[in-house]
Coordinates of C-alpha atoms (C1' of nucleotides) in Angstrom, one line a residue:
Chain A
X1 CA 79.4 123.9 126.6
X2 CA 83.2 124.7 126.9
X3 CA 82.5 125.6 130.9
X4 CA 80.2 122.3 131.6
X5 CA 82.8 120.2 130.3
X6 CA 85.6 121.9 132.9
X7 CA 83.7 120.5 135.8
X8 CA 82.5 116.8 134.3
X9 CA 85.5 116.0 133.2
X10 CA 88.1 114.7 135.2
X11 CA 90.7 114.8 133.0
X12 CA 90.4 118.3 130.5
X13 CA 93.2 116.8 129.0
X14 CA 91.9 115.9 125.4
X15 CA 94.3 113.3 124.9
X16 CA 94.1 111.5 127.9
X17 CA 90.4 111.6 127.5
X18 CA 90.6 109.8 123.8
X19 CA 93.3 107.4 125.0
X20 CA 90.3 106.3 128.1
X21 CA 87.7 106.3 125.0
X22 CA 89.6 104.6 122.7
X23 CA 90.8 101.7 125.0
X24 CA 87.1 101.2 125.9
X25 CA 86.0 100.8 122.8
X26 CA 88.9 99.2 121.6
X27 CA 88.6 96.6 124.4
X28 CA 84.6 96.4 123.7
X29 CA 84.6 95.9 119.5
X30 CA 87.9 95.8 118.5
X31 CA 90.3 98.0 117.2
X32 CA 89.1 97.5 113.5
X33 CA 85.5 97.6 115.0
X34 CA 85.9 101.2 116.9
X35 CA 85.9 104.0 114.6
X36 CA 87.6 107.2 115.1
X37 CA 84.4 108.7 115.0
X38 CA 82.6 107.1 117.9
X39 CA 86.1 107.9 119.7
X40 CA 86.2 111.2 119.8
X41 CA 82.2 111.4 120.4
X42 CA 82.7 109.4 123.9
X43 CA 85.6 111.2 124.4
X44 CA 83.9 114.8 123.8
X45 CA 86.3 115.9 121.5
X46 CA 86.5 116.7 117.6
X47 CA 87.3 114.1 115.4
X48 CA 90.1 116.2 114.1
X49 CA 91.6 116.2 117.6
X50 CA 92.4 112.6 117.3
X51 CA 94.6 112.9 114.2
X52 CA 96.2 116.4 115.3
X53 CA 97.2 114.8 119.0
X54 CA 97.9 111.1 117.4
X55 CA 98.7 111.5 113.7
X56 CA 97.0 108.6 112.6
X57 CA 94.6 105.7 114.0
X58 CA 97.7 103.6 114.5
X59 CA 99.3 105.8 116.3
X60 CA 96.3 105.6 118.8
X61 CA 96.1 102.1 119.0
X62 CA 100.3 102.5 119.4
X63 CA 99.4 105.3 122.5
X64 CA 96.5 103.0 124.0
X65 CA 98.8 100.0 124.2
X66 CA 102.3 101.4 125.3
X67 CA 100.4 104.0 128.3
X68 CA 99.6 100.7 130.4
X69 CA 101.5 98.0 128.6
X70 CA 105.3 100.0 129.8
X71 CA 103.4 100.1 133.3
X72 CA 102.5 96.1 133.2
X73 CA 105.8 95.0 132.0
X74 CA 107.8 97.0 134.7
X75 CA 105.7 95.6 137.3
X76 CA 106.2 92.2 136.2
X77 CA 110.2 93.3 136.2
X78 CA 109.8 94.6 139.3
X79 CA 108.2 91.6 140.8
X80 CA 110.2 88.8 139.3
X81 CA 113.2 91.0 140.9
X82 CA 112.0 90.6 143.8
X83 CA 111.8 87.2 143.7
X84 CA 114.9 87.2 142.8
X85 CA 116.4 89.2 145.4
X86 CA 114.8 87.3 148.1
X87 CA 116.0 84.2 146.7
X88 CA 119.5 85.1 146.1
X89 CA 122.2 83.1 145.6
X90 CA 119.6 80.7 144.8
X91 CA 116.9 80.8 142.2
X92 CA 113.1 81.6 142.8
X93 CA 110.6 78.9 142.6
X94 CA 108.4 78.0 139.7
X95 CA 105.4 79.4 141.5
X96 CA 107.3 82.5 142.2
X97 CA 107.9 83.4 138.8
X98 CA 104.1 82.4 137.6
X99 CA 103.0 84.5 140.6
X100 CA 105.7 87.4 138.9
X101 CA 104.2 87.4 135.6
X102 CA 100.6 86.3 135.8
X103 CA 100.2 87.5 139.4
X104 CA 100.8 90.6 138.3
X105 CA 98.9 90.6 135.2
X106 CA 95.8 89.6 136.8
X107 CA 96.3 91.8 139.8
X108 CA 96.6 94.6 137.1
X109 CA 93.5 93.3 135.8
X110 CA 91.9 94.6 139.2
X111 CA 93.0 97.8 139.6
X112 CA 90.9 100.4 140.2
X113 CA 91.7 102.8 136.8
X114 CA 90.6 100.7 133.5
X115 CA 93.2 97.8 134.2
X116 CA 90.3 94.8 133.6
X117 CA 89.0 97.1 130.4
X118 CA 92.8 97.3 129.7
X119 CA 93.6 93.8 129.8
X120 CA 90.9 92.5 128.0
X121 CA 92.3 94.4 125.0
X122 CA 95.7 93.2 125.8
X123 CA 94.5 89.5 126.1
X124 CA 92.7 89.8 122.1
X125 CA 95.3 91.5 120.9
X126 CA 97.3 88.3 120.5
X127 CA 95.1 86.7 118.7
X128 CA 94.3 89.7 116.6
X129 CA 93.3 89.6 113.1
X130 CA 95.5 92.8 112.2
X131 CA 99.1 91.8 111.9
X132 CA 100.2 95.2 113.3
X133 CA 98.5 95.0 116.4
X134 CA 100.0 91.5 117.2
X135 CA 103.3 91.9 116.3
X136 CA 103.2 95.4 118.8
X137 CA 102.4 94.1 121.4
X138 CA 104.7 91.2 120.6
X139 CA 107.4 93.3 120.3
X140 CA 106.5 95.4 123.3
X141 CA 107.1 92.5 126.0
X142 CA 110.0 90.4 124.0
X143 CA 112.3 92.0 126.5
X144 CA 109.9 90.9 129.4
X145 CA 109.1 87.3 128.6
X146 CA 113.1 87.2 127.6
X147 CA 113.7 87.7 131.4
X148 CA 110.9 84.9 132.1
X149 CA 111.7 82.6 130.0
X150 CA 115.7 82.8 131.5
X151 CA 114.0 83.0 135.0
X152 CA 112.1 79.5 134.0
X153 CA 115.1 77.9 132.5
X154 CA 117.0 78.4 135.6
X155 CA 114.3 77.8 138.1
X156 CA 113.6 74.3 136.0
X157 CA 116.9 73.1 134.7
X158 CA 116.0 69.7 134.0
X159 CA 113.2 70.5 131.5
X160 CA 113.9 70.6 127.9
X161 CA 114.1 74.9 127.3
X162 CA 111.3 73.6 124.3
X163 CA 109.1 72.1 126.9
X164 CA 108.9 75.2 128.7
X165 CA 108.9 77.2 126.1
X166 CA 105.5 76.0 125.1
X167 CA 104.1 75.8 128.2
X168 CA 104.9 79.2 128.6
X169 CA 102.8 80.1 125.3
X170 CA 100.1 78.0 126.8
X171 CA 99.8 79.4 130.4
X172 CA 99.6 82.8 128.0
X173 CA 97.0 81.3 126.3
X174 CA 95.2 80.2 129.4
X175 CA 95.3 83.8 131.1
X176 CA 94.0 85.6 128.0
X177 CA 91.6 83.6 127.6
X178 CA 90.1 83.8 130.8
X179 CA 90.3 87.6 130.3
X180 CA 88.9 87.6 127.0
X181 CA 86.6 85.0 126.9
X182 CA 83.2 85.5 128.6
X183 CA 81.0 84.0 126.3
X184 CA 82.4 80.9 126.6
X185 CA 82.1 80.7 129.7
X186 CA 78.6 81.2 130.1
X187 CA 77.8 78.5 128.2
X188 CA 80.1 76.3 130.2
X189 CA 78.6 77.8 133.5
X190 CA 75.1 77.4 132.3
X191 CA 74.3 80.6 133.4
X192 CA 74.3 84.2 132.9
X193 CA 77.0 85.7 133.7
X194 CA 76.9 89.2 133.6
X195 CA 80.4 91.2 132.5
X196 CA 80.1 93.1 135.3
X197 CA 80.8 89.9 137.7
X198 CA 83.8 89.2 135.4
X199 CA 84.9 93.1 135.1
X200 CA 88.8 92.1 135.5
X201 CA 89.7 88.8 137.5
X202 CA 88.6 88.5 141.4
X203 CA 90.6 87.1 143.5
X204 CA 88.4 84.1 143.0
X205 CA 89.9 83.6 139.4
X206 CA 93.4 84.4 140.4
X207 CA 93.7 82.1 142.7
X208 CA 92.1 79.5 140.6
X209 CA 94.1 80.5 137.7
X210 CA 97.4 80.1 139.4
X211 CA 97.2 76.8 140.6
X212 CA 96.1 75.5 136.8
X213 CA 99.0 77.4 135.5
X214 CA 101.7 75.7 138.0
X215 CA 99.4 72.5 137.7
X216 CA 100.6 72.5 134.0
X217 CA 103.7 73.6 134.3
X218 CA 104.6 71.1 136.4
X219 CA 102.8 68.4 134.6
X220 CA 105.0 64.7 133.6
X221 CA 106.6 65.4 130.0
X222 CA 105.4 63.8 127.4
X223 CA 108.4 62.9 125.7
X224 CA 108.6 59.4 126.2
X225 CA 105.1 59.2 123.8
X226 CA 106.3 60.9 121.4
X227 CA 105.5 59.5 118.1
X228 CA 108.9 56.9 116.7
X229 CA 108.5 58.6 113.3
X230 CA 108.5 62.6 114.0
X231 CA 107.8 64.1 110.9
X232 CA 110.9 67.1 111.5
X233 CA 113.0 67.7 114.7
X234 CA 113.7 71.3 114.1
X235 CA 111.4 72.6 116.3
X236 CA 111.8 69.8 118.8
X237 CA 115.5 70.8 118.7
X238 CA 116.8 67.7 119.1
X239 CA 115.5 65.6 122.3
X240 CA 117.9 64.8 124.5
X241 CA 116.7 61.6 126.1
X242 CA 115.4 59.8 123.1
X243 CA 113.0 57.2 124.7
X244 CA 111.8 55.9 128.0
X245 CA 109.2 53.1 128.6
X246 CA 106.0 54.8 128.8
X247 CA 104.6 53.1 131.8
X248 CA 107.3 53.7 134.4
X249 CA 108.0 56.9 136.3
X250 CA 111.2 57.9 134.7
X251 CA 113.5 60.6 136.4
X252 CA 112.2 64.0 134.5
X253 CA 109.1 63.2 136.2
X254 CA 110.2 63.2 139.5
X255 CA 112.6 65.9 139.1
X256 CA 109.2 68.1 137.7
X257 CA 107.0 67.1 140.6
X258 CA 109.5 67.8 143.4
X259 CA 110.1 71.3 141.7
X260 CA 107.5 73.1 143.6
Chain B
X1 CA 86.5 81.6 80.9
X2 CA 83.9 79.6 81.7
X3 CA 85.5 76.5 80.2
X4 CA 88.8 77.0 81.8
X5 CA 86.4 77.0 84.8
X6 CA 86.0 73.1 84.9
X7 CA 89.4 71.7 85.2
X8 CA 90.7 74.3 87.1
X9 CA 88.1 74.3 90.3
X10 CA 88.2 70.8 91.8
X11 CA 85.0 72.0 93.4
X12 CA 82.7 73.8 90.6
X13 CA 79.6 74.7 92.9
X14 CA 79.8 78.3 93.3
X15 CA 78.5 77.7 97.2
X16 CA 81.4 75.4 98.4
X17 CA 83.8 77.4 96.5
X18 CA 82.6 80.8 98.5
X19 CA 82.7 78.9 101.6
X20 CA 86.3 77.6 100.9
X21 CA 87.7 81.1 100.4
X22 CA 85.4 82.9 102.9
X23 CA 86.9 80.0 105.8
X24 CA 90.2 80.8 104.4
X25 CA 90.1 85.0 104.5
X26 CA 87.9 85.1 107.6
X27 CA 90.9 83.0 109.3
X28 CA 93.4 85.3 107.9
X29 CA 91.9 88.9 108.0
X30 CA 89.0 88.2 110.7
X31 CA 85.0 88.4 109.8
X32 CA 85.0 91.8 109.9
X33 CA 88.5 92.4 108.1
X34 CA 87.3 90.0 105.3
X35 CA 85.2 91.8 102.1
X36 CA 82.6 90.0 100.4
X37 CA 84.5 91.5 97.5
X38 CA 87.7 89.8 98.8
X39 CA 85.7 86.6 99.0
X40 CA 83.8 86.7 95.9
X41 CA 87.4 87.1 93.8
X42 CA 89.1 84.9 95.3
X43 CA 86.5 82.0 94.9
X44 CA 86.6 83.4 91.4
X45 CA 82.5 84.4 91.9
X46 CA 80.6 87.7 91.4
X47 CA 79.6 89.7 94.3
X48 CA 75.9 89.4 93.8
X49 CA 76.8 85.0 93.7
X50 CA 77.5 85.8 97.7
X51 CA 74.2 86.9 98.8
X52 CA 72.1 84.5 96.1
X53 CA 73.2 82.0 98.0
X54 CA 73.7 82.9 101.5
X55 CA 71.5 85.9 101.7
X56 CA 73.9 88.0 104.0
X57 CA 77.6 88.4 105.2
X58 CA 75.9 86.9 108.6
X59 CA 74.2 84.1 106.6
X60 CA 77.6 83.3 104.9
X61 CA 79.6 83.5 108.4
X62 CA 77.1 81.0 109.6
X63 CA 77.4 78.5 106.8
X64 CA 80.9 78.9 107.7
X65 CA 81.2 77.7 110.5
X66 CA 79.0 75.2 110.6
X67 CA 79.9 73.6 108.0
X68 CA 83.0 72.3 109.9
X69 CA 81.9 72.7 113.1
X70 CA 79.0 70.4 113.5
X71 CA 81.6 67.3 111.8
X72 CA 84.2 68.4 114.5
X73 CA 81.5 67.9 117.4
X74 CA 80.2 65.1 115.9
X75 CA 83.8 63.4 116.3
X76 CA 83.9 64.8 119.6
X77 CA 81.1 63.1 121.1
X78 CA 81.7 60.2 118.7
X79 CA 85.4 60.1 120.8
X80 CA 83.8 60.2 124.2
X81 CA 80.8 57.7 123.5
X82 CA 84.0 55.4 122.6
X83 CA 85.8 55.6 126.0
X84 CA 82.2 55.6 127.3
X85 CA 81.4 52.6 126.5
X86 CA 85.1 51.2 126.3
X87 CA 85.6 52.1 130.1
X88 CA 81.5 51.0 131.1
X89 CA 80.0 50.5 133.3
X90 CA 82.6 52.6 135.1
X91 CA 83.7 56.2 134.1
X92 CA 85.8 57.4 131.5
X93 CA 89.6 58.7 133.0
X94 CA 89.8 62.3 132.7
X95 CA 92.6 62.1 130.2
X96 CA 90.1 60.3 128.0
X97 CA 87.4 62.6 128.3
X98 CA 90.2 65.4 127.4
X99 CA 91.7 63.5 124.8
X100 CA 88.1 63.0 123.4
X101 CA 87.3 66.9 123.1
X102 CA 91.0 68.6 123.1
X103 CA 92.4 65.6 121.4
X104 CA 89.5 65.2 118.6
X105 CA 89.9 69.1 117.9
X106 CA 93.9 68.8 117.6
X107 CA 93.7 66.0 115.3
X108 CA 90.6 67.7 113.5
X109 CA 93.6 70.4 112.9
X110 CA 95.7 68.2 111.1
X111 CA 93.6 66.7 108.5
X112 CA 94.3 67.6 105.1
X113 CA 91.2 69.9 103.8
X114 CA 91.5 73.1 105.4
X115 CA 91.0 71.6 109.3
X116 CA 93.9 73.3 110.3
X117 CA 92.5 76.9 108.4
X118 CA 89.3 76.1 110.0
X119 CA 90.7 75.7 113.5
X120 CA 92.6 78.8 113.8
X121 CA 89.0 80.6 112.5
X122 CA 87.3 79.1 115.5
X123 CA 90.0 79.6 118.0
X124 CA 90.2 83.4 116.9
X125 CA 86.1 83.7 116.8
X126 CA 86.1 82.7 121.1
X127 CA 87.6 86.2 121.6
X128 CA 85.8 88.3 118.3
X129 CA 84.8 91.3 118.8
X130 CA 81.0 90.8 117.0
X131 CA 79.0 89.5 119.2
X132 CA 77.4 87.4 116.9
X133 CA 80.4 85.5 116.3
X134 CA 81.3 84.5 119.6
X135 CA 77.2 84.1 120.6
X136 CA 77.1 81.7 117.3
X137 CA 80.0 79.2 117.7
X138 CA 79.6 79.3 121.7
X139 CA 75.5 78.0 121.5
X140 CA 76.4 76.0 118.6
X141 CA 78.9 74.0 120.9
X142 CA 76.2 73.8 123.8
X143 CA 75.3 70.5 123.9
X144 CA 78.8 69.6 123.4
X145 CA 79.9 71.4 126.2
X146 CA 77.3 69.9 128.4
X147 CA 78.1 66.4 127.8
X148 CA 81.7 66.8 128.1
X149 CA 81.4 68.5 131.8
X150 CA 79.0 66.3 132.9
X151 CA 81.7 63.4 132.1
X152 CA 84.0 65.6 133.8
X153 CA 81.8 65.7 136.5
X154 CA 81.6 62.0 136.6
X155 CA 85.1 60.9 136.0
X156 CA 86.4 63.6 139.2
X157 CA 83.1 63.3 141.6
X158 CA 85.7 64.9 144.3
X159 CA 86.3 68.2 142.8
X160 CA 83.8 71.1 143.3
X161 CA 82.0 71.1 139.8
X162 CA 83.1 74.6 139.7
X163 CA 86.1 74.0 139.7
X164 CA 86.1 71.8 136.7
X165 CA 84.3 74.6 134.9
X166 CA 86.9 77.2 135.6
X167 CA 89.5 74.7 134.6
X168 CA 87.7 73.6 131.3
X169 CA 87.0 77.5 130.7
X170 CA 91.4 77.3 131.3
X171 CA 92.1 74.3 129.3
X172 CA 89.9 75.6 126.2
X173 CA 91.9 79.0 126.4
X174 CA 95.5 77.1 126.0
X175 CA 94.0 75.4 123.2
X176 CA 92.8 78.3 121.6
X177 CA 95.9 80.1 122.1
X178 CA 98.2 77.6 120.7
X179 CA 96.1 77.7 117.1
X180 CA 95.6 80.7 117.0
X181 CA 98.2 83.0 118.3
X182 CA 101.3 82.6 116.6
X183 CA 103.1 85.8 116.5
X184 CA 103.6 85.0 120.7
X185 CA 105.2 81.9 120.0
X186 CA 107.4 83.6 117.7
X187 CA 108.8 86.2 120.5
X188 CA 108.6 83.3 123.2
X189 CA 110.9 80.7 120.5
X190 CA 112.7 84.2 119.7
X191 CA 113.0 82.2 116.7
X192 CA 111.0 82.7 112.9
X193 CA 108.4 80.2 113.0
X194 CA 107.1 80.1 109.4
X195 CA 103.4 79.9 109.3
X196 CA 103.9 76.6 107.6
X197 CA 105.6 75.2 110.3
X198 CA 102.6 75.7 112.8
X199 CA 100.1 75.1 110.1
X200 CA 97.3 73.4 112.4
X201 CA 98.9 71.5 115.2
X202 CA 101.8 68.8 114.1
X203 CA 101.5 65.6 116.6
X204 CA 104.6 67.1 119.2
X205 CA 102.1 70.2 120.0
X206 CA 99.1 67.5 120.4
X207 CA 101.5 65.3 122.6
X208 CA 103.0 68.5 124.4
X209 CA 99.5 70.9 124.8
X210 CA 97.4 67.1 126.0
X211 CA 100.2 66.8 128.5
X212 CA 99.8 70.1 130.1
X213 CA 96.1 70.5 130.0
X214 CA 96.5 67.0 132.2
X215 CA 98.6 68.6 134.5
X216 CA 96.6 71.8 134.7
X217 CA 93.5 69.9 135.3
X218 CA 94.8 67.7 138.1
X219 CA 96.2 70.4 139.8
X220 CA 96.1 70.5 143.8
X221 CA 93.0 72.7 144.5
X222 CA 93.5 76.1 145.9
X223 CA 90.6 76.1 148.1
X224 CA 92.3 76.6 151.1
X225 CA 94.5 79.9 149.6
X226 CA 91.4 81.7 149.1
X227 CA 91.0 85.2 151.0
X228 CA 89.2 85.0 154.1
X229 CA 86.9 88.0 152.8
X230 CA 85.8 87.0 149.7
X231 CA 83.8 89.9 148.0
X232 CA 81.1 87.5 146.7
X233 CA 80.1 83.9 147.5
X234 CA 77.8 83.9 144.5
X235 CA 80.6 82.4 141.9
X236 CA 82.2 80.2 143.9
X237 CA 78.3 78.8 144.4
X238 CA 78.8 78.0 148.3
X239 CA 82.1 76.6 148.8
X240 CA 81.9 73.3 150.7
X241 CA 84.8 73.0 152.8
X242 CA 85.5 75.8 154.5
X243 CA 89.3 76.3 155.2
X244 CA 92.5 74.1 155.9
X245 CA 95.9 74.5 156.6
X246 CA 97.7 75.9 154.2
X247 CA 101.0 74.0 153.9
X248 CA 99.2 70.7 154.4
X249 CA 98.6 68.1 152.1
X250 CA 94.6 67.5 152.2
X251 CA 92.4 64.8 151.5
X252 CA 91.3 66.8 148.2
X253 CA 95.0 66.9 146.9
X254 CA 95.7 63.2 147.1
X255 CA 92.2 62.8 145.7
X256 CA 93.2 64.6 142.6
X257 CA 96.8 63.1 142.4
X258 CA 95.2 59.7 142.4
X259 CA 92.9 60.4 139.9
X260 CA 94.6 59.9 136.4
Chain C
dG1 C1' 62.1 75.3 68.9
dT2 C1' 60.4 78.1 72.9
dA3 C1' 59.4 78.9 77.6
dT4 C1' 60.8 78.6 82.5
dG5 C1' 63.4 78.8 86.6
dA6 C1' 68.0 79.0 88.4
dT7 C1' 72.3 81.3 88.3
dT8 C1' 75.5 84.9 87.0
dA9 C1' 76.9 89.5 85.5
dA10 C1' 77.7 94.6 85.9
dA11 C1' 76.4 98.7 88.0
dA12 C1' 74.7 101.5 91.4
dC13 C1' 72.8 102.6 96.1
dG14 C1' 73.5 104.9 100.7
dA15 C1' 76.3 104.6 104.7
dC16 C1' 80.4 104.4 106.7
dT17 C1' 85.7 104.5 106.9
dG18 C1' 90.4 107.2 107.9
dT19 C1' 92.2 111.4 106.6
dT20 C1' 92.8 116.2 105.3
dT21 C1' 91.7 121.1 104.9
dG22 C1' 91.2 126.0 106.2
dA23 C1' 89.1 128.9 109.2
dA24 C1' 87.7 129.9 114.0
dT25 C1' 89.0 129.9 118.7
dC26 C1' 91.8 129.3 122.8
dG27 C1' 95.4 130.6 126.3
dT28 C1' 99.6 132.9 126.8
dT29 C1' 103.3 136.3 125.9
dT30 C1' 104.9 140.6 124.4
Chain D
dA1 C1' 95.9 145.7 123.3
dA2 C1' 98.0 143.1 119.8
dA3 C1' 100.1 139.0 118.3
dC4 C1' 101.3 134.5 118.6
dG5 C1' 101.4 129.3 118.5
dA6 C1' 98.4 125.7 120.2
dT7 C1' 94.2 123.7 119.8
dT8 C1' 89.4 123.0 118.2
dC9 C1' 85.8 123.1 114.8
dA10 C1' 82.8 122.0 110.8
dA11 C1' 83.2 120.4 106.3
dA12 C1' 84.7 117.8 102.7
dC13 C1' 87.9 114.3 100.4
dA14 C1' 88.4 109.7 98.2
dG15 C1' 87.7 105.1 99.2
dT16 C1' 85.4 100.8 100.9
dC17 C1' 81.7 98.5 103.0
dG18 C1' 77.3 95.4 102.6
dT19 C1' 73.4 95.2 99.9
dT20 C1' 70.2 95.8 96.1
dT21 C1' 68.8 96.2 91.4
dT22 C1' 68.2 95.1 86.6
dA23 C1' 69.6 92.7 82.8
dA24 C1' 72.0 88.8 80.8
dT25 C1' 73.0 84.0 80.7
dC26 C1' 72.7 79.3 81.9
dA27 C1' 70.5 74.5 82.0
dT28 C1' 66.6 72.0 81.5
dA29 C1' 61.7 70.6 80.3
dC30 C1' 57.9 71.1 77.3

DNA sequence: GTATGATTAAAACGACTGTTTGAATCGTTT
DNA sequence: AAACGATTCAAACAGTCGTTTTAATCATAC
């Protein structure tokens, strides 16, 4: 058995081989869902080997995570740099920085090694039920979406910081969802689907996921219907312009529309 | 114990009282992270009470769900047969027909017994690892679905119906997101949002998350950025206009800016 | 009162979990 | 060849899981 497995698999490496496993199954029924046993069985390995290489199941799930998520996060560096660069003195666009962060994402989604399997884990991690989990990977990009968020601030200084804050969380939302979520979308399709078709993102799904993402970023702000009577301001953080007359184009909206 | 029973639980059937504190520990821990042990103590019931009543951990997961559920698609459609017959014999606008689903659900979030509990459960259970759970909640909402493209449909009769269902698959995932992921926001704010704070969805994230799934959903199309090559036809189900200029305001774009 | 059906209680079932142990094996160096 | 650390192996650990079982208790009708 020891000289079949030299030729079948690609990489002898047992660790490498129970990070792949692990991230497939991981990606497929969660991380609570995958046990250490059905790891190291599509891996080929002992389940000892798991502990002895990894020291404990978390320490997997910390291996699985930081192998691609360092290699996401300085792509999306590396292409919001760019931006940047070409820009310079002045800022990038709006679409550039989208294009930066979930460009990249999605086009990591369609690499060849794992990236869809990869970022289907990465896009229910956020949501996970285990606190550990989300707060990792929360922890693992606050330097990244630090950079975007600044990027977006600049790029958009007539929006409210909290405006785009929250439109940030929900172009995240958006993104991960359409990774995540196949279920849903079969019954919104009315047909079936197969994973397969949806392995990672197309193009197809990029390019239709972009221009909702910008299509909301750059959407009129709401402020002027804001309730009179908010019940706390503290995560408003004080609005700047307190009311407008609802029916009439104020300024923020043109200033969001000619953005682009 | 028994007589300390009565005053104590508001509810004193042993059912509602297991469904109250399953809702509330599947939200928190997941289905799968959630014990019928944890359950049965903490709606102060014996083990064997949970599968008298509800036969399985499956059958209790269903009861669950749609116990809320079916009242929060009943208001849904009850929402959009409103602007239905408000706006007849035209159509809806297609912020009605979001503020009927997205709008219903965010308010259905802020009502006092356990909506806002409730909400984050079924945002979570879209991406859940058991397929059961996502199967469940995604046939249960089937007809709702159904009706609310076809208004969709109706209310945009110049956008490829495809591209409404990519972009309602988008606009559910931003909702979804914003109830249930949390620990994002918390990195994006680089603030520490108590969970109190974003308990269910105050009325600024209704006003700010309707405002950008408006803006998402009336995006310029992105038909003509598509790759000449596309790998397979077979999603985009026979894209009728072939190309156009890319830098050129098309008849589809003012179409879609004229349609609020 | 007793009898009857619905509900609750405590205990146990087998199967699975993450983790650890100690011996057996591997590849490499002396 | 001998010896060594690195790695793998089968086996067992204590604990939890969903579920079932059997007896005890409840409310209610005769």
């Amino acid at each position: 058995m020891r000289a079949a497995t030299d030729f079948e698999m690609d990489l002898s490496q047992t660790p490498a081989r129970l990070l792949d496993a692990a991230e497939s199954l991981f990606a497929e029924h969660g991380v609570d869902g995958a046990s250490m046993r059905q790891i190291a069985h599509k891996a080929g390995a002992n389940l000892a080997a798991c502990h002895y290489h990894f020291g404990s199941k978390e320490g997997l799930v910390r291996a699985v995570f930081q192998r691609r998520l360092s290699e996401l996060n300085a792509a999306r560096l590396a292409a919001l740099s760019a931006y940047e660069a070409q820009a310079h003195p002045q800022t990038p666009k709006p679409h550039q920085i989208l294009d930066a962060f979930f460009g990249t994402s999605l086009r990591f989604a369609r690499q060849d090694s794992g990236g869809a399997v990869f970022m289907r884990l990465l896009s229910r991690s956020a949501t996970d039920p285990v606190f550990f989990i989300r707060n990792f990977v929360a922890q693992e990009s606050e330097g990244v979406i630090f950079r975007f968020k600044n990027a977006l601030f600049n790029s958009l200084p007539e929006v409210p910081q909290d405006e785009i804050v929250w439109r940030f969380h929900f172009m995240l939302g958006a993104m991960s969802y359409a990774l995540a979520g196949i279920d849903v979308l079969k019954v919104l399709a009315h047909i079936d689907v197969t994973p397969s078709e949806l392995e990672g993102a197309d193009e197809v799904l990029q390019v239709r996921l972009m221009a909702f993402l910008l299509g909301g970023l750059r959407a009129p702000l709401p402020e002027a219907e804001l309730p009179v009577l908010a019940k706390r301001t503290r995560t408003v953080a004080a609005a700047k312009g307190k009311s407008a007359p609802r029916n009439s184009t104020n300024k923020r909206k043109a200033d969001l529309a000619a953005a682009k």
